Coordinates of N, CA and C in Angstrom, one line a residue:
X17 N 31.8 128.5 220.9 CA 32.7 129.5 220.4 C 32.0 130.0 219.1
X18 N 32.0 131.3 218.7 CA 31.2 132.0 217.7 C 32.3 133.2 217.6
X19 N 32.2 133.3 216.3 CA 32.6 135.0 216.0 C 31.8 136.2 215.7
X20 N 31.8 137.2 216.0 CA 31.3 138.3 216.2 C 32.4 139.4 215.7
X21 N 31.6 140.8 215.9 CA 32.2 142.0 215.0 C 32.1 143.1 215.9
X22 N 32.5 143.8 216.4 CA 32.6 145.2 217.0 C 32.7 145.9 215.7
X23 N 31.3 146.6 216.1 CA 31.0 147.6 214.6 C 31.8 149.1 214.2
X24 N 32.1 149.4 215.6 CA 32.7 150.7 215.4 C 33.6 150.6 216.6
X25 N 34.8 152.0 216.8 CA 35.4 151.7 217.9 C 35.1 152.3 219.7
X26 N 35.0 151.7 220.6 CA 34.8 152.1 221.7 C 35.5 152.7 222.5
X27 N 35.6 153.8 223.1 CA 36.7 154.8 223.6 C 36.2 154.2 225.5
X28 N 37.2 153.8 226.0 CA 37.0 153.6 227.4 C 38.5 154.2 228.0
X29 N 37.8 154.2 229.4 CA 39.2 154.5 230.3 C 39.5 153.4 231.6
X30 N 40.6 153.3 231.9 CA 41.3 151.6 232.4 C 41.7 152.5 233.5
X31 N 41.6 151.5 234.4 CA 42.7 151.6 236.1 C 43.5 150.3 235.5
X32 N 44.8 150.0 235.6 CA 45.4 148.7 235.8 C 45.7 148.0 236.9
X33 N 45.0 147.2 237.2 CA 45.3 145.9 238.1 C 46.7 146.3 238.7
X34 N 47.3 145.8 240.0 CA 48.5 145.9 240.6 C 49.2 144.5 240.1
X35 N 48.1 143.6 240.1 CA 48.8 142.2 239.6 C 47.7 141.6 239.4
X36 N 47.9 140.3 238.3 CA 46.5 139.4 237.9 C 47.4 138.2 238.4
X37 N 45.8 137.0 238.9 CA 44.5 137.9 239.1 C 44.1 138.4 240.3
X38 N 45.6 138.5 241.3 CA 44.8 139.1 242.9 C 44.3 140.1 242.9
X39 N 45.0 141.4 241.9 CA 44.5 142.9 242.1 C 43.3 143.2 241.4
X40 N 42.8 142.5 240.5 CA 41.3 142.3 239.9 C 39.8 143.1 240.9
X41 N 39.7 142.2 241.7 CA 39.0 143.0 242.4 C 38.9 143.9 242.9
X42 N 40.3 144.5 243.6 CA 40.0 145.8 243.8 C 39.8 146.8 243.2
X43 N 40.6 146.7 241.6 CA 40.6 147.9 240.7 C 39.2 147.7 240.3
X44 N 38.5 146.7 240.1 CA 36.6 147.0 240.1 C 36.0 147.7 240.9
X45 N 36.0 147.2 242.2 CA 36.1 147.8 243.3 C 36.1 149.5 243.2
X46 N 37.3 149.6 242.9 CA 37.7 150.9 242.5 C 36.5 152.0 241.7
X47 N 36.0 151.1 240.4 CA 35.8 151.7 239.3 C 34.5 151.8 239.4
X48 N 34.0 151.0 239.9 CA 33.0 150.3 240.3 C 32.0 152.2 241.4
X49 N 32.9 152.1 242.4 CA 32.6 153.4 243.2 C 32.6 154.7 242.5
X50 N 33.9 155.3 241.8 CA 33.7 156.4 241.2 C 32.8 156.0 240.0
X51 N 32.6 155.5 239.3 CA 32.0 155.5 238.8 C 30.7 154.0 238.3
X52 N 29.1 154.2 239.2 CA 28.6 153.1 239.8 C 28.5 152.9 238.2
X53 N 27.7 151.4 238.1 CA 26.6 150.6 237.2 C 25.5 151.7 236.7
X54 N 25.2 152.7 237.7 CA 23.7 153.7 237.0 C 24.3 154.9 236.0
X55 N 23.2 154.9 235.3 CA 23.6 155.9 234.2 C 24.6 155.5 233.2
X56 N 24.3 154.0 232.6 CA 24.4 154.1 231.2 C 25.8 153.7 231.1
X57 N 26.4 153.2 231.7 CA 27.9 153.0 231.6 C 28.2 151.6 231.2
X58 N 29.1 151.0 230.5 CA 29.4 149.9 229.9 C 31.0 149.8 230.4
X59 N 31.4 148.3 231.4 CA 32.7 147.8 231.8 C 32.9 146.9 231.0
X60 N 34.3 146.6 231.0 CA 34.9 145.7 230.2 C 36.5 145.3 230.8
X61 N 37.2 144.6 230.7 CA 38.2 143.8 231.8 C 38.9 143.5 230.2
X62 N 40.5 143.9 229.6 CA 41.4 144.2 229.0 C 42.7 143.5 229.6
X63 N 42.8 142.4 228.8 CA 44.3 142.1 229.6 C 45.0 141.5 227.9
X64 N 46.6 141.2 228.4 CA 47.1 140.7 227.3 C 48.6 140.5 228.3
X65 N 49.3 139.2 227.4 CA 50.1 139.2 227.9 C 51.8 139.9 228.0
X66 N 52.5 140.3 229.4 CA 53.5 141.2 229.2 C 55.0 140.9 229.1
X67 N 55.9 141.9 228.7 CA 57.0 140.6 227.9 C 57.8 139.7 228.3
X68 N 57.8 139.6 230.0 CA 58.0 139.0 231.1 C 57.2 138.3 231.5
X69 N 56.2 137.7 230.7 CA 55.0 136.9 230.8 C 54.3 137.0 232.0
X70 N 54.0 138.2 232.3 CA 52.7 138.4 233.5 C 51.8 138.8 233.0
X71 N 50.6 138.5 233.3 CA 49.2 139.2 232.4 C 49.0 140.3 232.9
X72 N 48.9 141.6 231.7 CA 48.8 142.8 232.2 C 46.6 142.9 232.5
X73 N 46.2 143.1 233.1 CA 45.0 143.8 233.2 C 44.4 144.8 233.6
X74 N 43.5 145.2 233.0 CA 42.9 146.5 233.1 C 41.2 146.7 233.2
X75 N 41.1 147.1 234.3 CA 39.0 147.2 234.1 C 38.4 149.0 233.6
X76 N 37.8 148.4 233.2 CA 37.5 149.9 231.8 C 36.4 150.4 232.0
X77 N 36.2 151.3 231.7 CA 34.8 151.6 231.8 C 34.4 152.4 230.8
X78 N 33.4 152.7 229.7 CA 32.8 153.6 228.6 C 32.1 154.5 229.7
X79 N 32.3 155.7 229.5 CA 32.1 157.2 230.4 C 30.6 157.6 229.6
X80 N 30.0 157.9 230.7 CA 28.6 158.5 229.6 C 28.6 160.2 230.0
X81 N 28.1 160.8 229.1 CA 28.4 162.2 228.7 C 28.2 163.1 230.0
X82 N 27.6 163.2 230.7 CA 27.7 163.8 232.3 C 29.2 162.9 232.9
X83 N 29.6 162.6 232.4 CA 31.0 161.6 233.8 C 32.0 162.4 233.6
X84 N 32.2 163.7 232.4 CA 33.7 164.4 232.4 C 34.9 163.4 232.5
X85 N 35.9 164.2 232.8 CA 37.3 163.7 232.8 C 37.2 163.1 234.0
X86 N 38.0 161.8 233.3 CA 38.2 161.1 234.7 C 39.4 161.1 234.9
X87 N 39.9 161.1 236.2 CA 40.7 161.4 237.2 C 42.1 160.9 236.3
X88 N 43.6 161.6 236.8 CA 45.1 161.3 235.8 C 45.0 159.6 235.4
X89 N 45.0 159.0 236.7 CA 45.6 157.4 236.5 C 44.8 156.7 235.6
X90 N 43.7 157.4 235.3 CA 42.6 156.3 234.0 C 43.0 156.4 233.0
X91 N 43.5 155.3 232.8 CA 44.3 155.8 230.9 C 43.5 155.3 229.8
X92 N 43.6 156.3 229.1 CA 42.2 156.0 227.6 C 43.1 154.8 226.8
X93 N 41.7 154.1 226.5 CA 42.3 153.0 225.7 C 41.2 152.6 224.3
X94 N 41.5 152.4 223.4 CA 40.0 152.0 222.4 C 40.1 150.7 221.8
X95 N 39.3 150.5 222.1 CA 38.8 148.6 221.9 C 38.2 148.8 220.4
X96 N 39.3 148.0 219.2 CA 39.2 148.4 218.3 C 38.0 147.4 217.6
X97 N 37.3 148.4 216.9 CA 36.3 147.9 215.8 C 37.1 146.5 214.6
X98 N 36.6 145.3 214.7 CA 36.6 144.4 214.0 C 36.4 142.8 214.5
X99 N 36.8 142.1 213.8 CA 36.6 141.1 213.9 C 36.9 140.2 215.4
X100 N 36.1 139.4 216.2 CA 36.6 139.2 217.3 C 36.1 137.6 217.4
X101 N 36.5 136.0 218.1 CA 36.1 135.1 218.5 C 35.3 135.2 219.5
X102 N 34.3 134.6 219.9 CA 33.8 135.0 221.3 C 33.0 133.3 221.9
X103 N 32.9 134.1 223.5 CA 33.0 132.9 224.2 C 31.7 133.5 225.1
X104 N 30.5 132.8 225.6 CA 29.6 133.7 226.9 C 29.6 132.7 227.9
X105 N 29.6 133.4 229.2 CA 30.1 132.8 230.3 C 28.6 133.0 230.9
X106 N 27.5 132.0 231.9 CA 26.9 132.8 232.6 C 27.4 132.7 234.1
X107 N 26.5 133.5 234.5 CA 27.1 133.3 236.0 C 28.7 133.3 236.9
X108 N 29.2 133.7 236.0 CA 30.8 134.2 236.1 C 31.3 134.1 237.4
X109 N 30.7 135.1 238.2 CA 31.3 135.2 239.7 C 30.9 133.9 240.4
X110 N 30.1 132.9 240.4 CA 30.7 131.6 240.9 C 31.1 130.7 240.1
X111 N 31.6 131.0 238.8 CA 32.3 129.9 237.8 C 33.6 131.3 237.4
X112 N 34.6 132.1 238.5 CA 35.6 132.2 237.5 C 36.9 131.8 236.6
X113 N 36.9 130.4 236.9 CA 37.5 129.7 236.1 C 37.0 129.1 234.5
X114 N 35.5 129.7 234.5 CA 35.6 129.6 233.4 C 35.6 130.4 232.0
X115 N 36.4 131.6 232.8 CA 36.8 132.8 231.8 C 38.0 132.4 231.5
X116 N 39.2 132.1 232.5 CA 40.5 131.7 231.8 C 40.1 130.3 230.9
X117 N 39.3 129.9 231.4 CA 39.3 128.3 230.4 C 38.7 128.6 229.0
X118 N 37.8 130.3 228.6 CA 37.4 130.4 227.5 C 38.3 131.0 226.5
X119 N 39.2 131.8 227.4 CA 40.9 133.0 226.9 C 41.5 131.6 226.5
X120 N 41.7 130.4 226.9 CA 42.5 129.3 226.6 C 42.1 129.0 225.4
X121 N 40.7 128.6 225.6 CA 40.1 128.0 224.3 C 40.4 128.7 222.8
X122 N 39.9 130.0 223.5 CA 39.7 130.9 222.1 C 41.4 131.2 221.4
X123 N 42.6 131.7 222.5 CA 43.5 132.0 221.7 C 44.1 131.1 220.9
X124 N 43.6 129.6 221.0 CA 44.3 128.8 220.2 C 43.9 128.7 219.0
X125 N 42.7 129.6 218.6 CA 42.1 129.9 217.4 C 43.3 130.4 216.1
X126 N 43.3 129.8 215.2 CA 44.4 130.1 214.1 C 44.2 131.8 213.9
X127 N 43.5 132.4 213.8 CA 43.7 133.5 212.9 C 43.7 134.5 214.1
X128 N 44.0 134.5 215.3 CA 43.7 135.3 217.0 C 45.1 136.4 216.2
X129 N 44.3 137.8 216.3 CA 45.4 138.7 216.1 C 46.8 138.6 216.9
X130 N 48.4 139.1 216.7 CA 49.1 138.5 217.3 C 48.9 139.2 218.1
X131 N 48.8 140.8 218.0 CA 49.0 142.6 218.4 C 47.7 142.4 219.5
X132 N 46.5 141.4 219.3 CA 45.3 141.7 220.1 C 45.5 142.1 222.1
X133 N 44.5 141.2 221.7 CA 44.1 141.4 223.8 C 42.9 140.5 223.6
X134 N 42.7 140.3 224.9 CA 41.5 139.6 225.4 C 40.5 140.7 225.9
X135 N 39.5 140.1 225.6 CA 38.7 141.2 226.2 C 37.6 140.7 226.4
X136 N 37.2 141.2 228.1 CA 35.5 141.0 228.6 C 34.5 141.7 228.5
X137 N 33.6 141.6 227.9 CA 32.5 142.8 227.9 C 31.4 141.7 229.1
X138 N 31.2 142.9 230.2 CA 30.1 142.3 231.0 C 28.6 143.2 230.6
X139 N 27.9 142.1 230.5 CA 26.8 142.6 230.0 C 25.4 143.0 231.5
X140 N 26.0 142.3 232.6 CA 25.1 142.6 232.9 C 25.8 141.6 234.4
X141 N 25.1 141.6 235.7 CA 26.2 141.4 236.7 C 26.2 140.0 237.0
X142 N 25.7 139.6 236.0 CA 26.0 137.7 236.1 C 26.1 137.2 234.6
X143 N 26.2 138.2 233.7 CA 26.5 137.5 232.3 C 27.8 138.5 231.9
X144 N 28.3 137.5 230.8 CA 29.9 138.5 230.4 C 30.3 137.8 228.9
X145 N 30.4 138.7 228.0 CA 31.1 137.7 227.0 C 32.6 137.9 226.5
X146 N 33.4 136.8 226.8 CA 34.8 136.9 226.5 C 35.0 136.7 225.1
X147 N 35.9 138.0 224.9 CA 36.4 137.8 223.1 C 38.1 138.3 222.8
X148 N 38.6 137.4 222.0 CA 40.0 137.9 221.8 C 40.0 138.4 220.1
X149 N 40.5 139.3 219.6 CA 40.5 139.9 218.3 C 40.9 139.0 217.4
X150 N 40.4 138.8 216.0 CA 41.4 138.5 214.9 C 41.9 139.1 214.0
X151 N 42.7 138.5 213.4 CA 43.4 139.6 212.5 C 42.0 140.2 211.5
X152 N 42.9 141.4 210.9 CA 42.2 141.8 209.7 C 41.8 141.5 208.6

């Protein structure tokens, strides 16, 4: 576990999951097709918990400047610039239990913003680094 800094803020747009973690894959799936891996695009997987304790999730995607508006249901969200704990996973898709086991680790971190989220930045289609925010 290490902390790191999001230097500025990142403007992405979310499909939300029907339910975590069954609906996970499809809404990639989803995002995945309108909008592939080529041409410069950066995903990221957004969840936090909802006040009926279900985890809300969302897969995101950073639009590159030919991608226009994306369709009503993608709702803009910005992954805020600051301080973050972080966790790197490799090989994710045959170890994904060890993303929830790094969201475990990290939120028990004293200073984990209360207002945050968790958040996955995948770097590439077998590495990902999990980070939850801290306060200011």
């Amino acid at each position: 576990m290490y902390h790191t800094s999001i230097s500025d803020d990142i403007q992405v747009y979310c499909l939300k999951a029907t339910s975590f973690p069954d609906g996970v894959s499809a809404v990639y799936d989803r995002l995945h097709t309108e909008y592939p891996p080529e041409g410069g695009r950066s995903y990221f997987g957004i969840s936090r918990p909802a006040p009926d304790g279900q985890i809300t999730y969302m897969a995101a995607v950073k639009l590159n400047n030919a991608d226009g508006t994306p369709p009503p249901d993608y709702v803009p969200f910005t992954i805020q610039k600051s301080r973050y704990v972080a966790i790197d996973v490799s090989n994710y898709m045959a170890n994904l239990p060890a993303i929830g086991a790094a969201f475990a680790e990290m939120i028990r971190e004293p200073n984990v913003a209360p207002d945050g989220y968790c958040l996955e930045v995948y770097l590439s289609p077998t590495e990902l680094t999990c980070m939850v925010k801290l306060k200011d």
